Amino acid sequence: MRKTNNLLELDGIDKKILRHLMEDARKPILEIARKIGISGAAIHQRLRKLESTGVISGSKFVINPRVLGYTTMAYIGIYLDRAMSNPRAVGDLKKIPEVLECHYTTGNWSILIKVLCMDNEHLMQVLNKKIQAIEGVSRTETFISLDQQIDRQISI
Amino acid sequence: MRKTNNLLELDGIDKKILRHLMEDARKPILEIARKIGISGAAIHQRLRKLESTGVISGSKFVINPRVLGYTTMAYIGIYLDRAMSNPRAVGDLKKIPEVLECHYTTGNWSILIKVLCMDNEHLMQVLNKKIQAIEGVSRTETFISLDQQIDRQISI
DNA sequence: GGTGAAACTCTACACAG
DNA sequence: CTGTGTAGAGTTTCACC
């Protein structure tokens, strides 16, 4: 790992380690070590450095919501009244568990959110009873994701 | 774990295990075991079952793109010509590494994608040289995410 | 569904080039 | 600095309840 222009550049070994762990966070370090031809301890040291510099921001188990009955995913563009402070609306959105992402965006909307619901009826309730109830929300535009074909991280 | 109406329901122990591992995929199983009051082997059995039933679809190290110089995230709504087959366009999008997500959506667009670029100039190049070059793409609408305040998984 | 034990792996630490 | 070896803790599989 090198620092150039206040920007981190990973070397080949860092990239190989990360490519393995981005696919499977519990892949044995020693298995990766054998493939790369380096000791397990060396990988651990590199991982600690990657964590401390913020390259790695954590690790997650990924849950498949479909199996648990969550079949409707949607993006919702939200128009906020000009007087409304966005941070407060975001605070209200955080309290809605169906809201998985929230972005301040350029363009028509003030905010673009991603929601995950059991079905379309559930989505309708979230829209009408939870999102429209937030102070400052004037109008929304909903885009249901019928199918997600790509879902990946940055390639390194 | 129980199956009701062809839909899986997690019991309290499954939920506790998953809540820990969704936060940190490398959290020691024995640490979780001690908190829950169960053996490590029992957690392993439950995890294997959660994997085989598809509740767990994998695990990931999460990379912070900002540290590597990727500072511009955007959503792009894509209009496709009516004659254009969506699967072919998706195939082309898969080849563009800056495209992280791709959804077929209801509403104005045929496709909504999420892209991650180094900066606005990079985004412009991706738009003009890569996305507009795809056969069938007639028009795009871009929404730059100025700030992402919520990023989480389904709560269980 | 659960346990305990054996073999393997993780992780921290001391130290070498 | 980035690497290695080692020891104690943790993981994972297995036979068994």
mmCIF file of C-alpha atoms (C1' of nucleotides) in Angstrom:
data_model
loop_
_atom_site.group_PDB
_atom_site.id
_atom_site.type_symbol
_atom_site.label_atom_id
_atom_site.label_comp_id
_atom_site.label_asym_id
_atom_site.label_seq_id
_atom_site.Cartn_x
_atom_site.Cartn_y
_atom_site.Cartn_z
ATOM 1 C CA MET A 1 0.000 0.000 0.000
ATOM 2 C CA ARG A 2 1.344 3.398 -1.048
ATOM 3 C CA LYS A 3 0.087 6.912 -0.546
ATOM 4 C CA THR A 4 0.118 9.192 -3.581
ATOM 5 C CA ASN A 5 -1.564 12.599 -3.647
ATOM 6 C CA ASN A 6 -3.320 11.834 -0.375
ATOM 7 C CA LEU A 7 -4.874 8.779 -2.023
ATOM 8 C CA LEU A 8 -4.128 5.174 -1.170
ATOM 9 C CA GLU A 9 -2.885 2.751 -3.788
ATOM 10 C CA LEU A 10 -3.006 -0.959 -3.028
ATOM 11 C CA ASP A 11 -0.190 -3.228 -4.132
ATOM 12 C CA GLY A 12 -0.769 -6.557 -5.845
ATOM 13 C CA ILE A 13 -0.798 -8.567 -2.627
ATOM 14 C CA ASP A 14 -3.351 -6.289 -0.964
ATOM 15 C CA LYS A 15 -5.574 -6.603 -4.016
ATOM 16 C CA LYS A 16 -5.364 -10.396 -4.036
ATOM 17 C CA ILE A 17 -6.212 -10.572 -0.341
ATOM 18 C CA LEU A 18 -9.145 -8.213 -0.734
ATOM 19 C CA ARG A 19 -10.502 -9.960 -3.824
ATOM 20 C CA HIS A 20 -10.723 -13.187 -1.842
ATOM 21 C CA LEU A 21 -12.318 -11.627 1.221
ATOM 22 C CA MET A 22 -14.749 -9.441 -0.711
ATOM 23 C CA GLU A 23 -16.198 -12.698 -2.094
ATOM 24 C CA ASP A 24 -16.235 -14.575 1.202
ATOM 25 C CA ALA A 25 -15.405 -12.773 4.420
ATOM 26 C CA ARG A 26 -14.821 -16.022 6.308
ATOM 27 C CA LYS A 27 -12.449 -17.593 3.815
ATOM 28 C CA PRO A 28 -9.517 -19.006 5.853
ATOM 29 C CA ILE A 29 -6.576 -16.599 5.833
ATOM 30 C CA LEU A 30 -4.168 -19.535 5.569
ATOM 31 C CA GLU A 31 -5.901 -20.718 2.393
ATOM 32 C CA ILE A 32 -5.330 -17.282 0.886
ATOM 33 C CA ALA A 33 -1.778 -17.293 2.270
ATOM 34 C CA ARG A 34 -0.974 -20.555 0.486
ATOM 35 C CA LYS A 35 -2.364 -19.279 -2.811
ATOM 36 C CA ILE A 36 -0.397 -16.043 -2.639
ATOM 37 C CA GLY A 37 2.772 -17.609 -1.239
ATOM 38 C CA ILE A 38 3.078 -15.566 1.934
ATOM 39 C CA SER A 39 2.617 -16.334 5.625
ATOM 40 C CA GLY A 40 -0.726 -16.036 7.367
ATOM 41 C CA ALA A 41 0.735 -13.559 9.811
ATOM 42 C CA ALA A 42 1.783 -11.274 6.962
ATOM 43 C CA ILE A 43 -1.786 -11.247 5.702
ATOM 44 C CA HIS A 44 -3.029 -10.363 9.160
ATOM 45 C CA GLN A 45 -0.651 -7.439 9.373
ATOM 46 C CA ARG A 46 -1.780 -6.189 5.988
ATOM 47 C CA LEU A 47 -5.414 -6.565 6.976
ATOM 48 C CA ARG A 48 -4.869 -4.568 10.159
ATOM 49 C CA LYS A 49 -3.260 -1.828 8.101
ATOM 50 C CA LEU A 50 -6.074 -1.882 5.570
ATOM 51 C CA GLU A 51 -8.516 -1.540 8.468
ATOM 52 C CA SER A 52 -6.645 1.287 10.174
ATOM 53 C CA THR A 53 -6.351 3.272 6.950
ATOM 54 C CA GLY A 54 -10.064 2.807 6.326
ATOM 55 C CA VAL A 55 -9.785 0.812 3.103
ATOM 56 C CA ILE A 56 -11.768 -1.935 4.794
ATOM 57 C CA SER A 57 -14.806 -0.501 6.496
ATOM 58 C CA GLY A 58 -16.124 -3.779 7.863
ATOM 59 C CA SER A 59 -17.573 -7.129 6.903
ATOM 60 C CA LYS A 60 -21.096 -8.452 6.615
ATOM 61 C CA PHE A 61 -23.122 -11.589 6.332
ATOM 62 C CA VAL A 62 -25.495 -11.087 3.442
ATOM 63 C CA ILE A 63 -29.100 -12.110 4.057
ATOM 64 C CA ASN A 64 -31.367 -13.128 1.203
ATOM 65 C CA PRO A 65 -34.588 -11.244 1.970
ATOM 66 C CA ARG A 66 -36.610 -13.223 -0.559
ATOM 67 C CA VAL A 67 -36.435 -16.403 1.511
ATOM 68 C CA LEU A 68 -37.819 -14.491 4.500
ATOM 69 C CA GLY A 69 -40.761 -13.202 2.473
ATOM 70 C CA TYR A 70 -39.444 -9.800 1.364
ATOM 71 C CA THR A 71 -40.166 -9.757 -2.354
ATOM 72 C CA THR A 72 -40.783 -6.093 -3.195
ATOM 73 C CA MET A 73 -37.856 -3.714 -3.528
ATOM 74 C CA ALA A 74 -38.388 -0.148 -4.681
ATOM 75 C CA TYR A 75 -36.646 3.168 -5.113
ATOM 76 C CA ILE A 76 -38.604 6.209 -4.017
ATOM 77 C CA GLY A 77 -37.769 9.765 -5.033
ATOM 78 C CA ILE A 78 -38.927 12.211 -2.369
ATOM 79 C CA TYR A 79 -39.762 15.904 -2.861
ATOM 80 C CA LEU A 80 -39.284 17.891 0.343
ATOM 81 C CA ASP A 81 -40.793 21.328 1.042
ATOM 82 C CA ARG A 82 -38.149 23.971 0.621
ATOM 83 C CA ALA A 83 -38.425 25.008 4.260
ATOM 84 C CA MET A 84 -37.942 21.461 5.516
ATOM 85 C CA SER A 85 -34.552 20.650 6.934
ATOM 86 C CA ASN A 86 -33.300 17.497 5.266
ATOM 87 C CA PRO A 87 -31.478 16.149 8.344
ATOM 88 C CA ARG A 88 -34.733 15.959 10.234
ATOM 89 C CA ALA A 89 -36.438 14.053 7.425
ATOM 90 C CA VAL A 90 -33.464 11.681 7.309
ATOM 91 C CA GLY A 91 -33.802 11.152 11.050
ATOM 92 C CA ASP A 92 -37.422 10.133 10.517
ATOM 93 C CA LEU A 93 -36.458 7.849 7.618
ATOM 94 C CA LYS A 94 -33.894 6.080 9.816
ATOM 95 C CA LYS A 95 -36.706 5.024 12.121
ATOM 96 C CA ILE A 96 -38.462 3.189 9.280
ATOM 97 C CA PRO A 97 -36.865 -0.281 9.124
ATOM 98 C CA GLU A 98 -37.987 -0.840 5.536
ATOM 99 C CA VAL A 99 -35.734 2.030 4.397
ATOM 100 C CA LEU A 100 -32.357 0.488 3.550
ATOM 101 C CA GLU A 101 -30.637 3.394 1.801
ATOM 102 C CA CYS A 102 -31.044 7.141 1.701
ATOM 103 C CA HIS A 103 -29.221 9.545 -0.615
ATOM 104 C CA TYR A 104 -29.270 13.307 -1.002
ATOM 105 C CA THR A 105 -29.325 13.649 -4.750
ATOM 106 C CA THR A 106 -28.990 16.233 -7.462
ATOM 107 C CA GLY A 107 -31.944 16.474 -9.824
ATOM 108 C CA ASN A 108 -35.667 16.553 -9.270
ATOM 109 C CA TRP A 109 -35.865 15.023 -5.827
ATOM 110 C CA SER A 110 -34.410 16.078 -2.515
ATOM 111 C CA ILE A 111 -33.860 12.501 -1.440
ATOM 112 C CA LEU A 112 -33.755 9.092 -3.098
ATOM 113 C CA ILE A 113 -34.393 6.075 -0.878
ATOM 114 C CA LYS A 114 -34.392 2.319 -1.335
ATOM 115 C CA VAL A 115 -37.030 0.318 0.509
ATOM 116 C CA LEU A 116 -37.588 -3.395 0.989
ATOM 117 C CA CYS A 117 -41.094 -4.700 1.659
ATOM 118 C CA MET A 118 -42.882 -8.036 1.891
ATOM 119 C CA ASP A 119 -45.186 -7.299 -1.053
ATOM 120 C CA ASN A 120 -46.846 -4.444 -2.903
ATOM 121 C CA GLU A 121 -49.473 -3.994 -0.205
ATOM 122 C CA HIS A 122 -46.754 -3.619 2.404
ATOM 123 C CA LEU A 123 -45.020 -1.087 0.145
ATOM 124 C CA MET A 124 -48.253 0.870 -0.136
ATOM 125 C CA GLN A 125 -48.580 1.001 3.634
ATOM 126 C CA VAL A 126 -44.988 2.143 4.052
ATOM 127 C CA LEU A 127 -45.586 4.870 1.483
ATOM 128 C CA ASN A 128 -48.925 6.086 2.773
ATOM 129 C CA LYS A 129 -48.554 5.632 6.501
ATOM 130 C CA LYS A 130 -44.855 6.079 7.128
ATOM 131 C CA ILE A 131 -43.187 8.120 4.405
ATOM 132 C CA GLN A 132 -46.037 10.487 3.561
ATOM 133 C CA ALA A 133 -46.430 11.046 7.304
ATOM 134 C CA ILE A 134 -42.975 12.626 7.544
ATOM 135 C CA GLU A 135 -43.140 16.400 7.974
ATOM 136 C CA GLY A 136 -42.006 18.183 4.824
ATOM 137 C CA VAL A 137 -42.627 15.328 2.382
ATOM 138 C CA SER A 138 -44.758 16.824 -0.361
ATOM 139 C CA ARG A 139 -44.693 14.200 -3.086
ATOM 140 C CA THR A 140 -43.045 10.889 -3.953
ATOM 141 C CA GLU A 141 -42.269 8.910 -7.089
ATOM 142 C CA THR A 142 -41.945 5.148 -6.767
ATOM 143 C CA PHE A 143 -39.942 2.791 -8.969
ATOM 144 C CA ILE A 144 -40.377 -0.875 -8.181
ATOM 145 C CA SER A 145 -37.379 -3.061 -8.951
ATOM 146 C CA LEU A 146 -38.835 -5.991 -10.859
ATOM 147 C CA ASP A 147 -35.471 -7.733 -11.037
ATOM 148 C CA GLN A 148 -31.942 -6.907 -9.936
ATOM 149 C CA GLN A 149 -29.348 -8.349 -12.322
ATOM 150 C CA ILE A 150 -26.189 -6.718 -11.024
ATOM 151 C CA ASP A 151 -25.130 -6.327 -7.391
ATOM 152 C CA ARG A 152 -21.440 -5.948 -6.705
ATOM 153 C CA GLN A 153 -18.747 -3.825 -5.122
ATOM 154 C CA ILE A 154 -16.046 -1.682 -6.642
ATOM 155 C CA SER A 155 -13.564 -3.826 -8.580
ATOM 156 C CA ILE A 156 -9.966 -3.590 -7.461
ATOM 157 C CA MET B 1 -36.136 -22.090 11.971
ATOM 158 C CA ARG B 2 -39.672 -23.024 10.921
ATOM 159 C CA LYS B 3 -41.399 -23.179 7.573
ATOM 160 C CA THR B 4 -44.857 -21.627 7.331
ATOM 161 C CA ASN B 5 -46.686 -21.116 4.040
ATOM 162 C CA ASN B 6 -43.500 -21.909 2.118
ATOM 163 C CA LEU B 7 -41.785 -19.058 3.969
ATOM 164 C CA LEU B 8 -38.993 -19.415 6.486
ATOM 165 C CA GLU B 9 -39.313 -18.027 9.996
ATOM 166 C CA LEU B 10 -36.181 -17.679 12.097
ATOM 167 C CA ASP B 11 -36.285 -18.477 15.789
ATOM 168 C CA GLY B 12 -34.767 -16.202 18.418
ATOM 169 C CA ILE B 13 -31.380 -17.927 18.406
ATOM 170 C CA ASP B 14 -31.045 -17.717 14.615
ATOM 171 C CA LYS B 15 -31.855 -14.021 14.789
ATOM 172 C CA LYS B 16 -29.274 -13.364 17.493
ATOM 173 C CA ILE B 17 -26.588 -15.205 15.539
ATOM 174 C CA LEU B 18 -27.418 -13.358 12.341
ATOM 175 C CA ARG B 19 -27.572 -9.950 14.005
ATOM 176 C CA HIS B 20 -24.014 -10.449 15.213
ATOM 177 C CA LEU B 21 -22.657 -11.712 11.907
ATOM 178 C CA MET B 22 -24.494 -9.164 9.777
ATOM 179 C CA GLU B 23 -22.505 -6.502 11.653
ATOM 180 C CA ASP B 24 -19.172 -8.299 11.539
ATOM 181 C CA ALA B 25 -18.783 -11.449 9.488
ATOM 182 C CA ARG B 26 -15.572 -12.425 11.270
ATOM 183 C CA LYS B 27 -16.863 -12.052 14.798
ATOM 184 C CA PRO B 28 -15.705 -15.163 16.720
ATOM 185 C CA ILE B 29 -18.443 -17.792 16.850
ATOM 186 C CA LEU B 30 -17.432 -18.669 20.408
ATOM 187 C CA GLU B 31 -17.952 -15.059 21.489
ATOM 188 C CA ILE B 32 -21.482 -15.236 20.103
ATOM 189 C CA ALA B 33 -21.887 -18.657 21.673
ATOM 190 C CA ARG B 34 -21.029 -17.347 25.131
ATOM 191 C CA LYS B 35 -23.443 -14.411 24.781
ATOM 192 C CA ILE B 36 -26.304 -16.656 23.705
ATOM 193 C CA GLY B 37 -25.486 -19.500 26.091
ATOM 194 C CA ILE B 38 -25.081 -22.293 23.548
ATOM 195 C CA SER B 39 -22.099 -24.261 22.216
ATOM 196 C CA GLY B 40 -20.034 -23.127 19.253
ATOM 197 C CA ALA B 41 -20.843 -26.346 17.438
ATOM 198 C CA ALA B 42 -24.575 -25.630 17.751
ATOM 199 C CA ILE B 43 -24.060 -22.264 16.091
ATOM 200 C CA HIS B 44 -22.162 -23.946 13.280
ATOM 201 C CA GLN B 45 -25.000 -26.350 12.682
ATOM 202 C CA ARG B 46 -27.490 -23.505 12.562
ATOM 203 C CA LEU B 47 -25.258 -21.539 10.193
ATOM 204 C CA ARG B 48 -24.964 -24.516 7.848
ATOM 205 C CA LYS B 49 -28.739 -24.826 7.834
ATOM 206 C CA LEU B 50 -29.193 -21.101 7.227
ATOM 207 C CA GLU B 51 -26.784 -21.406 4.310
ATOM 208 C CA SER B 52 -28.428 -24.476 2.809
ATOM 209 C CA THR B 53 -31.897 -22.930 3.005
ATOM 210 C CA GLY B 54 -30.576 -19.776 1.345
ATOM 211 C CA VAL B 55 -31.236 -17.382 4.229
ATOM 212 C CA ILE B 56 -27.531 -16.548 4.182
ATOM 213 C CA SER B 57 -26.398 -15.837 0.650
ATOM 214 C CA GLY B 58 -22.768 -15.141 1.518
ATOM 215 C CA SER B 59 -20.460 -12.794 3.332
ATOM 216 C CA LYS B 60 -18.391 -9.839 2.213
ATOM 217 C CA PHE B 61 -15.608 -7.558 3.236
ATOM 218 C CA VAL B 62 -16.839 -4.024 2.679
ATOM 219 C CA ILE B 63 -14.415 -1.690 0.918
ATOM 220 C CA ASN B 64 -14.573 2.063 1.439
ATOM 221 C CA PRO B 65 -14.259 3.417 -2.113
ATOM 222 C CA ARG B 66 -13.641 6.988 -0.930
ATOM 223 C CA VAL B 67 -10.193 6.111 0.454
ATOM 224 C CA LEU B 68 -9.239 4.683 -2.933
ATOM 225 C CA GLY B 69 -10.305 7.859 -4.715
ATOM 226 C CA TYR B 70 -13.861 6.965 -5.737
ATOM 227 C CA THR B 71 -15.876 9.970 -4.626
ATOM 228 C CA THR B 72 -18.746 10.224 -7.104
ATOM 229 C CA MET B 73 -21.714 7.888 -6.801
ATOM 230 C CA ALA B 74 -24.726 8.287 -9.031
ATOM 231 C CA TYR B 75 -27.977 6.659 -10.063
ATOM 232 C CA ILE B 76 -28.747 6.680 -13.766
ATOM 233 C CA GLY B 77 -32.174 6.041 -15.240
ATOM 234 C CA ILE B 78 -31.882 4.545 -18.711
ATOM 235 C CA TYR B 79 -34.461 4.677 -21.491
ATOM 236 C CA LEU B 80 -34.127 1.779 -23.914
ATOM 237 C CA ASP B 81 -35.595 1.652 -27.434
ATOM 238 C CA ARG B 82 -38.700 -0.472 -27.432
ATOM 239 C CA ALA B 83 -37.149 -2.949 -29.840
ATOM 240 C CA MET B 84 -34.055 -3.412 -27.693
ATOM 241 C CA SER B 85 -33.849 -6.599 -25.706
ATOM 242 C CA ASN B 86 -33.105 -5.713 -22.100
ATOM 243 C CA PRO B 87 -30.960 -8.789 -21.395
ATOM 244 C CA ARG B 88 -28.463 -7.732 -24.039
ATOM 245 C CA ALA B 89 -28.196 -4.236 -22.587
ATOM 246 C CA VAL B 90 -27.684 -5.764 -19.135
ATOM 247 C CA GLY B 91 -24.942 -7.940 -20.566
ATOM 248 C CA ASP B 92 -23.199 -4.818 -21.832
ATOM 249 C CA LEU B 93 -23.675 -3.064 -18.491
ATOM 250 C CA LYS B 94 -22.063 -5.996 -16.669
ATOM 251 C CA LYS B 95 -18.883 -5.336 -18.626
ATOM 252 C CA ILE B 96 -18.647 -1.794 -17.249
ATOM 253 C CA PRO B 97 -16.881 -2.092 -13.877
ATOM 254 C CA GLU B 98 -18.223 1.259 -12.660
ATOM 255 C CA VAL B 99 -21.783 -0.165 -12.758
ATOM 256 C CA LEU B 100 -22.446 -1.663 -9.313
ATOM 257 C CA GLU B 101 -26.196 -2.296 -9.501
ATOM 258 C CA CYS B 102 -28.758 -2.729 -12.238
ATOM 259 C CA HIS B 103 -32.523 -2.957 -11.792
ATOM 260 C CA TYR B 104 -35.407 -3.446 -14.207
ATOM 261 C CA THR B 105 -37.888 -0.940 -12.890
ATOM 262 C CA THR B 106 -41.469 0.137 -13.290
ATOM 263 C CA GLY B 107 -41.971 3.758 -14.239
ATOM 264 C CA ASN B 108 -40.312 6.013 -16.777
ATOM 265 C CA TRP B 109 -37.083 4.128 -17.312
ATOM 266 C CA SER B 110 -36.361 0.646 -18.537
ATOM 267 C CA ILE B 111 -33.391 0.275 -16.237
ATOM 268 C CA LEU B 112 -32.012 2.027 -13.172
ATOM 269 C CA ILE B 113 -28.313 1.599 -12.458
ATOM 270 C CA LYS B 114 -25.938 2.690 -9.723
ATOM 271 C CA VAL B 115 -22.437 3.729 -10.743
ATOM 272 C CA LEU B 116 -19.309 4.574 -8.771
ATOM 273 C CA CYS B 117 -16.694 6.872 -10.292
ATOM 274 C CA MET B 118 -13.537 8.661 -9.209
ATOM 275 C CA ASP B 119 -14.971 12.126 -9.871
ATOM 276 C CA ASN B 120 -17.481 13.968 -12.010
ATOM 277 C CA GLU B 121 -15.209 13.897 -15.049
ATOM 278 C CA HIS B 122 -14.911 10.131 -14.767
ATOM 279 C CA LEU B 123 -18.705 9.918 -14.470
ATOM 280 C CA MET B 124 -19.063 11.977 -17.615
ATOM 281 C CA GLN B 125 -16.772 9.630 -19.503
ATOM 282 C CA VAL B 126 -18.653 6.571 -18.287
ATOM 283 C CA LEU B 127 -21.911 8.160 -19.407
ATOM 284 C CA ASN B 128 -20.759 9.393 -22.798
ATOM 285 C CA LYS B 129 -18.322 6.709 -23.834
ATOM 286 C CA LYS B 130 -19.623 3.574 -22.172
ATOM 287 C CA ILE B 131 -23.321 3.815 -21.389
ATOM 288 C CA GLN B 132 -24.449 5.902 -24.338
ATOM 289 C CA ALA B 133 -22.449 3.538 -26.555
ATOM 290 C CA ILE B 134 -24.698 0.604 -25.635
ATOM 291 C CA GLU B 135 -27.047 -0.361 -28.447
ATOM 292 C CA GLY B 136 -30.628 0.589 -27.636
ATOM 293 C CA VAL B 137 -29.849 3.278 -25.057
ATOM 294 C CA SER B 138 -31.765 6.323 -26.189
ATOM 295 C CA ARG B 139 -31.572 8.679 -23.219
ATOM 296 C CA THR B 140 -30.368 8.788 -19.629
ATOM 297 C CA GLU B 141 -31.153 10.768 -16.497
ATOM 298 C CA THR B 142 -28.429 11.099 -13.887
ATOM 299 C CA PHE B 143 -28.814 11.687 -10.164
ATOM 300 C CA ILE B 144 -25.594 12.221 -8.276
ATOM 301 C CA SER B 145 -25.629 11.060 -4.663
ATOM 302 C CA LEU B 146 -24.159 14.000 -2.755
ATOM 303 C CA ASP B 147 -24.302 12.086 0.507
ATOM 304 C CA GLN B 148 -25.513 8.675 1.625
ATOM 305 C CA GLN B 149 -26.885 8.783 5.165
ATOM 306 C CA ILE B 150 -28.430 5.327 5.433
ATOM 307 C CA ASP B 151 -26.909 2.061 4.258
ATOM 308 C CA ARG B 152 -28.125 -1.103 5.949
ATOM 309 C CA GLN B 153 -29.658 -4.529 5.459
ATOM 310 C CA ILE B 154 -33.089 -5.842 6.278
ATOM 311 C CA SER B 155 -33.664 -5.840 10.044
ATOM 312 C CA ILE B 156 -34.453 -9.204 11.580
ATOM 313 C "C1'" DG C 1 -32.508 -29.891 18.370
ATOM 314 C "C1'" DG C 2 -28.100 -30.339 21.347
ATOM 315 C "C1'" DT C 3 -22.775 -31.603 23.263
ATOM 316 C "C1'" DG C 4 -17.495 -32.513 23.644
ATOM 317 C "C1'" DA C 5 -13.204 -33.467 21.561
ATOM 318 C "C1'" DA C 6 -9.687 -33.555 17.722
ATOM 319 C "C1'" DA C 7 -7.558 -31.300 13.893
ATOM 320 C "C1'" DC C 8 -7.114 -27.231 11.689
ATOM 321 C "C1'" DT C 9 -7.057 -22.025 11.548
ATOM 322 C "C1'" DC C 10 -6.814 -17.367 13.549
ATOM 323 C "C1'" DT C 11 -4.452 -13.810 15.772
ATOM 324 C "C1'" DA C 12 -1.053 -11.472 18.555
ATOM 325 C "C1'" DC C 13 3.500 -11.102 19.651
ATOM 326 C "C1'" DA C 14 8.572 -11.305 19.538
ATOM 327 C "C1'" DC C 15 11.985 -10.990 16.524
ATOM 328 C "C1'" DA C 16 14.757 -11.275 11.653
ATOM 329 C "C1'" DG C 17 16.185 -9.136 7.204
ATOM 330 C "C1'" DC D 1 8.847 -1.292 7.484
ATOM 331 C "C1'" DT D 2 7.405 -6.063 5.791
ATOM 332 C "C1'" DG D 3 8.291 -10.436 6.537
ATOM 333 C "C1'" DT D 4 8.381 -15.215 9.620
ATOM 334 C "C1'" DG D 5 7.518 -18.694 13.623
ATOM 335 C "C1'" DT D 6 5.133 -19.879 17.453
ATOM 336 C "C1'" DA D 7 1.642 -20.258 21.244
ATOM 337 C "C1'" DG D 8 -2.917 -19.781 22.961
ATOM 338 C "C1'" DA D 9 -7.640 -18.929 21.469
ATOM 339 C "C1'" DG D 10 -11.109 -19.888 18.057
ATOM 340 C "C1'" DT D 11 -13.176 -22.690 14.108
ATOM 341 C "C1'" DT D 12 -15.059 -26.616 12.180
ATOM 342 C "C1'" DT D 13 -16.061 -31.414 11.638
ATOM 343 C "C1'" DC D 14 -17.246 -35.557 13.658
ATOM 344 C "C1'" DA D 15 -19.438 -39.145 16.527
ATOM 345 C "C1'" DC D 16 -22.787 -39.304 19.746
ATOM 346 C "C1'" DC D 17 -27.026 -37.918 22.900
#
